[in-house]
CSV table of C-alpha atoms and ligand atoms in Angstrom, one decimal:
chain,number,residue,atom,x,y,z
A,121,UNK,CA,0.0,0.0,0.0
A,122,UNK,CA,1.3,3.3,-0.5
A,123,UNK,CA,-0.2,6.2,1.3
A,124,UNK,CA,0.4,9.7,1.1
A,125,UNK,CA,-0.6,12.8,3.9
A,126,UNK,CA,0.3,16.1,4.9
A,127,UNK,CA,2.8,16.1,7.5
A,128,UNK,CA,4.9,19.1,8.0
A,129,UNK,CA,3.5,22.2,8.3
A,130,UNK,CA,4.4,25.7,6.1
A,131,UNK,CA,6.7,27.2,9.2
A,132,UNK,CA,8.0,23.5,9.6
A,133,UNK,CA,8.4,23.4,6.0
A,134,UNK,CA,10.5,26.5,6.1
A,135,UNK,CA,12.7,26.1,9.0
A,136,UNK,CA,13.7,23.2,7.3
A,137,UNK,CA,14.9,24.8,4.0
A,138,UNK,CA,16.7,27.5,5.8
A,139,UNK,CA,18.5,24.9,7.9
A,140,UNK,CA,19.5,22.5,5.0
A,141,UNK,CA,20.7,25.5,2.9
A,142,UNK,CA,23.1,25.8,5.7
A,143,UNK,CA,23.8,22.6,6.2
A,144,UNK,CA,27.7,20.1,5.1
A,145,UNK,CA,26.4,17.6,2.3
A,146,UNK,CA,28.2,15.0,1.4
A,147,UNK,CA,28.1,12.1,-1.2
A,148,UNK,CA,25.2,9.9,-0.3
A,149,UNK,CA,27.0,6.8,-1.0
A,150,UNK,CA,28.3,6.5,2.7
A,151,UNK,CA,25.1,4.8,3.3
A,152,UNK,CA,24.4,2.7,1.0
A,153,UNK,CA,25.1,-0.7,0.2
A,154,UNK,CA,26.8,-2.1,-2.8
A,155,UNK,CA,23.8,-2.7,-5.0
A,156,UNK,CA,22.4,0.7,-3.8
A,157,UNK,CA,25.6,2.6,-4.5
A,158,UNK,CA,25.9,1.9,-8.1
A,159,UNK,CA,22.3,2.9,-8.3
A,160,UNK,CA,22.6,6.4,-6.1
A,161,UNK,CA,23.7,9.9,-6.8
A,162,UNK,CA,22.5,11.8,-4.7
A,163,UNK,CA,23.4,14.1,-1.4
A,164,UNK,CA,22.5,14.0,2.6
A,165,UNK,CA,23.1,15.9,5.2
A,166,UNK,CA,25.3,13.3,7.7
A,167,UNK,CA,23.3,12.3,10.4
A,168,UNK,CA,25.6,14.2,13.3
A,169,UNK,CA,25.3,17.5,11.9
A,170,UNK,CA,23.9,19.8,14.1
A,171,UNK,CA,21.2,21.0,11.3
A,172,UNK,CA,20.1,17.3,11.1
A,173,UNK,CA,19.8,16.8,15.0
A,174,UNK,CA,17.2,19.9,14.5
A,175,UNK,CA,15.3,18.6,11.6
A,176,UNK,CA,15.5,14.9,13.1
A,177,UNK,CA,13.7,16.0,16.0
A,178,UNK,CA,11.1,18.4,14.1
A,179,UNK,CA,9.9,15.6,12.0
A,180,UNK,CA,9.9,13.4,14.4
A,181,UNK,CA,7.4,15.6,16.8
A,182,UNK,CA,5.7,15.8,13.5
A,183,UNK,CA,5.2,12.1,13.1
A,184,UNK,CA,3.9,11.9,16.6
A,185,UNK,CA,1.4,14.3,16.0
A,186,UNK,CA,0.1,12.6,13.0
A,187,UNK,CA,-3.3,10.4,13.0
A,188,UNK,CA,-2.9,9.1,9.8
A,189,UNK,CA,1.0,8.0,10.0
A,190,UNK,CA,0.0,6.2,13.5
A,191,UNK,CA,-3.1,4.8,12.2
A,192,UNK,CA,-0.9,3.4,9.3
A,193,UNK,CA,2.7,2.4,10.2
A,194,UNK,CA,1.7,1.1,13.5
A,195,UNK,CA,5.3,2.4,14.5
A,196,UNK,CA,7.6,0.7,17.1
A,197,UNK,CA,10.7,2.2,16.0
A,198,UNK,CA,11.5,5.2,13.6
A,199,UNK,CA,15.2,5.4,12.2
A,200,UNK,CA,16.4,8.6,12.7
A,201,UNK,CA,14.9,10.6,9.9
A,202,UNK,CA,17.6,11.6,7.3
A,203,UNK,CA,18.0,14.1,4.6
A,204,UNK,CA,18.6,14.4,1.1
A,205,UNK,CA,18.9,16.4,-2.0
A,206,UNK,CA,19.0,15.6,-6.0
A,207,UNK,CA,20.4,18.7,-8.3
A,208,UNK,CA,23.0,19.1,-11.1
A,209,UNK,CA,24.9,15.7,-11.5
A,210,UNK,CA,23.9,14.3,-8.4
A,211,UNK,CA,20.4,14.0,-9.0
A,212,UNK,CA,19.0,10.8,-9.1
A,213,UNK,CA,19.0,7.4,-7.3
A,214,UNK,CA,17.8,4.4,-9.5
A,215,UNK,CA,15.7,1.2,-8.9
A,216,UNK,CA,16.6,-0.3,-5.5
A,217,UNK,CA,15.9,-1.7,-2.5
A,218,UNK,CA,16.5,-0.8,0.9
A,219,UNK,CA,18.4,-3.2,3.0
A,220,UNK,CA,15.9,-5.1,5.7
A,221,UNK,CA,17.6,-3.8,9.1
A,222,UNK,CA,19.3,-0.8,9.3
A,223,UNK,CA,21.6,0.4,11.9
A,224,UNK,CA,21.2,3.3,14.1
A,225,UNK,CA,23.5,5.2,16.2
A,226,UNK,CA,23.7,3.6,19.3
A,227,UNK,CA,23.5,0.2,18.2
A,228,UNK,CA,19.4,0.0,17.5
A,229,UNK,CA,18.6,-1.6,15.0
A,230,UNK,CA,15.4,-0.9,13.0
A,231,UNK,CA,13.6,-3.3,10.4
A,232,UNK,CA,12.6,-1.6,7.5
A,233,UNK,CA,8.9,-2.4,7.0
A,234,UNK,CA,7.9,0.7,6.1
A,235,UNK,CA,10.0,3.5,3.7
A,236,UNK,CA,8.9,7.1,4.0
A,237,UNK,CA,9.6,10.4,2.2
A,238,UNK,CA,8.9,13.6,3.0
A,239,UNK,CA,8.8,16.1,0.0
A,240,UNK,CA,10.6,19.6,1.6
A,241,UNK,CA,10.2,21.5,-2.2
A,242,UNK,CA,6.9,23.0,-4.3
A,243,UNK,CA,6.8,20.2,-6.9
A,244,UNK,CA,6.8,23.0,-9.6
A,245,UNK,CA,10.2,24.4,-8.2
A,246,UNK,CA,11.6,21.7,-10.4
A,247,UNK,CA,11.4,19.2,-12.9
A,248,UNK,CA,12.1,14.9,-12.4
A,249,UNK,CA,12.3,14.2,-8.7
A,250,UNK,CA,9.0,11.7,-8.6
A,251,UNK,CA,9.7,8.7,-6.5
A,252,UNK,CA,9.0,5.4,-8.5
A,253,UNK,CA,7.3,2.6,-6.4
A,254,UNK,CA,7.1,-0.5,-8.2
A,255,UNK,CA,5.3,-2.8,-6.2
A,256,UNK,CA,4.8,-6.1,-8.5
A,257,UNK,CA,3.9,-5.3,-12.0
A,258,UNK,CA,2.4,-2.1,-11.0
A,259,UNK,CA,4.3,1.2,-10.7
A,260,UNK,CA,3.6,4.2,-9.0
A,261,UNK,CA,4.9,7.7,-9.3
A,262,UNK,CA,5.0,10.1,-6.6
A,263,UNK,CA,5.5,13.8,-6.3
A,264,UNK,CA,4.0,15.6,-3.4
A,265,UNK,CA,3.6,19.1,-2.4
A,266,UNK,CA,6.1,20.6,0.3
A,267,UNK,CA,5.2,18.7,4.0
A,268,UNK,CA,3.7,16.0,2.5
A,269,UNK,CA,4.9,12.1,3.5
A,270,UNK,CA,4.3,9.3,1.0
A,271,UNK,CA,4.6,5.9,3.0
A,272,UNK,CA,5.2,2.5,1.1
A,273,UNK,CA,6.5,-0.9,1.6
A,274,UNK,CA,10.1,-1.1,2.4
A,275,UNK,CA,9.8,-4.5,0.3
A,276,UNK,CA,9.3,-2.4,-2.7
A,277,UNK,CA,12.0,-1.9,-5.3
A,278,UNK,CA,12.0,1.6,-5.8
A,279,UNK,CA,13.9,4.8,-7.5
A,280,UNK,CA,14.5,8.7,-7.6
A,281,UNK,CA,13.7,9.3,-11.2
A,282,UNK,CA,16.6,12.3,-12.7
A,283,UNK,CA,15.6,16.2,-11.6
A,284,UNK,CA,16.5,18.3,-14.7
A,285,UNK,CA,15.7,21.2,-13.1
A,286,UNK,CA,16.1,22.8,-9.8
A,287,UNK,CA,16.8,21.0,-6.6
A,288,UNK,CA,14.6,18.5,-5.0
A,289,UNK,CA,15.1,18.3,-0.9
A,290,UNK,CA,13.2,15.5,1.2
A,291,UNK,CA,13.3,14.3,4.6
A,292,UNK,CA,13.3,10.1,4.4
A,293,UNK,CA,13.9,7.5,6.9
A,294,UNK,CA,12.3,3.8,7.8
A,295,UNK,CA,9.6,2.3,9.9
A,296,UNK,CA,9.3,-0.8,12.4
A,297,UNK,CA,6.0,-1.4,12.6
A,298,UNK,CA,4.6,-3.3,15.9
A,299,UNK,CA,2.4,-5.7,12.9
A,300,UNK,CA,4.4,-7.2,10.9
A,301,UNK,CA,3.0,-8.0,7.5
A,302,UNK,CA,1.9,-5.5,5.0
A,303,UNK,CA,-1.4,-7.5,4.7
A,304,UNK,CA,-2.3,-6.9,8.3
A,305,UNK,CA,-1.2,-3.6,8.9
A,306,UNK,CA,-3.8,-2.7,6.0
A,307,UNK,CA,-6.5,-4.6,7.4
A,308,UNK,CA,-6.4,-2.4,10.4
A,309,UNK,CA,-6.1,0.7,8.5
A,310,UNK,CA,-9.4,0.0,6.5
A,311,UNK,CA,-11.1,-1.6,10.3
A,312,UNK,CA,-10.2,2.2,11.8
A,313,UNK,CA,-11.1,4.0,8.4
A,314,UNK,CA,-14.5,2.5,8.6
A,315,UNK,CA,-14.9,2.8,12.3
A,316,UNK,CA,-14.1,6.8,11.8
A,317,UNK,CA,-16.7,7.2,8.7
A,318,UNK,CA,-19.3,5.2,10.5
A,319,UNK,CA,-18.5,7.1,14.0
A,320,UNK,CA,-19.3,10.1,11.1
A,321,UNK,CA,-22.5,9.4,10.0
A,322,UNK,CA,-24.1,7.9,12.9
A,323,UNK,CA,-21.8,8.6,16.5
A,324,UNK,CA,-21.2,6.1,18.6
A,325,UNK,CA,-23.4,3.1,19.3
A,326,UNK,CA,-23.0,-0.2,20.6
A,327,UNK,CA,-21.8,-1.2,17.4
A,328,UNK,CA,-19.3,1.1,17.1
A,329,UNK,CA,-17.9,0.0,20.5
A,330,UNK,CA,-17.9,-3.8,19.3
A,331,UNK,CA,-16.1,-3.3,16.1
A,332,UNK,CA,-13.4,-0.6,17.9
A,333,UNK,CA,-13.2,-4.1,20.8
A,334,UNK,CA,-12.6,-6.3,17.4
A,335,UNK,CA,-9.6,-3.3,15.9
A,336,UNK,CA,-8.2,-3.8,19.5
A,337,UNK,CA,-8.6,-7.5,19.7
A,338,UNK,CA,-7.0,-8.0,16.3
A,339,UNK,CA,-4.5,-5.4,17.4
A,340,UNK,CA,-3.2,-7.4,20.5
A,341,UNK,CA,-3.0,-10.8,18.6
A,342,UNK,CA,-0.8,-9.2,15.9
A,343,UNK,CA,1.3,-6.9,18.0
A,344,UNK,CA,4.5,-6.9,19.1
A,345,UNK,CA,5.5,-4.0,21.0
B,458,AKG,O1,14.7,10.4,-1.9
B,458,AKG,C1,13.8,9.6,-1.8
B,458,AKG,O2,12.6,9.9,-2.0
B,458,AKG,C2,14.1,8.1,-1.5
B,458,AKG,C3,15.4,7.8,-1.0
B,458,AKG,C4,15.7,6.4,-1.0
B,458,AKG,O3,15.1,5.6,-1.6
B,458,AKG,C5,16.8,5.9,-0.1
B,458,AKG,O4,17.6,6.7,0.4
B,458,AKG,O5,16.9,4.7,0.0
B,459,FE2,FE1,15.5,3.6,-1.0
């Protein structure tokens, strides 16, 4: 499933532009693996710079804040969100996957079950830039306005199609979820989705309260916190 919602909000959106214009960049094939490597030029911010200590924490109070991201990942662990940018020859990071567990400062270690971007430029500030989700024979391509997150499977083989024009910044980083399974975690998403448009139309009743005991039921069984 891929999913898209606003995240970040305009001032958010800003301080983060100001502080990554400021910001060291450095060849984003420090962290990637072989196979990703010969697929990625691109740039990041490392992850011990102070700008990226401040942005870390901003989208991650962001993330926290956000029904539709907690509804959806189901998070147990977020890697520390990182950030990147795709301009002149460095602009482009072809079909790949992202390794399974990923290593954060400190030692944790996150399984990537869920990938997430976060678009930091207006999409008509320039041209390329869509992320390519290709998810079985179907493909997907994804530009979002500034603040918004697009959330997909971390199983996917995906890519950063060229930007021609102008400079594309995002925000991206991985998800743990506390269901494992991509089948699950959507089952619950369209449970809670129903719950909320039937909560909508008719407030709560006694069947509301059964099928919210059935999400949490479900919930427990598949949960691993
Ligand atoms: O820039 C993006 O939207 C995705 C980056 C990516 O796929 C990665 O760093 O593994
Ligand atoms: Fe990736």
């Amino acid at each position: 499933m891929v999913l898209t919602f606003p995240l970040l909000s305009e001032p958010d959106v800003e301080r983060a532009r100001e502080l990554l214009e400021g910001a060291p960049w450095v060849d984003g094939r420090a962290t990637a693996g072989d196979q990703a490597a010969q697929a990625k030029r691109n740039e990041q911010v490392p992850g011990d710079a102070p700008a990226a200590r401040e942005l870390q924490a901003l989208v991650l109070r962001a993330l926290e804040r956000s029904p539709r991201f907690l509804a959806a990942a189901l998070p147990k662990r977020v890697f520390p969100p990182a950030f990147n940018r795709y301009a002149d020859e460095a602009n482009h990071y072809g079909p790949h996957v992202d390794g399974a567990v990923r290593f954060a400062e400190g030692g944790q270690r996150v399984r990537t079950d869920l990938s997430c971007t976060v678009f930091l430029c207006a999409p008509e500030s320039y041209d390329g830039g869509e992320l390519v989700i290709h998810d079985g024979t179907a493909s997907q391509s994804v530009k979002l306005p500034a603040g918004h997150a697009v959330l997909y499977p971390g199983t996917s083989v995906h890519e950063v199609r060229p930007v021609t024009r102008g400079s594309r910044l995002a925000s991206f980083f991985w998800v743990e979820s506390m269901v494992r399974g991509e089948e699950r975690r959507r089952l619950l998403l369209e449970l809670d989705d129903a719950l909320t448009a039937l909560r909508q139309l008719h407030g709560e009743s006694a069947e509301t309260v059964s099928l919210m005991g059935t999400y949490h039921n479900l919930l427990r069984m598949w949960a691993d916190t």
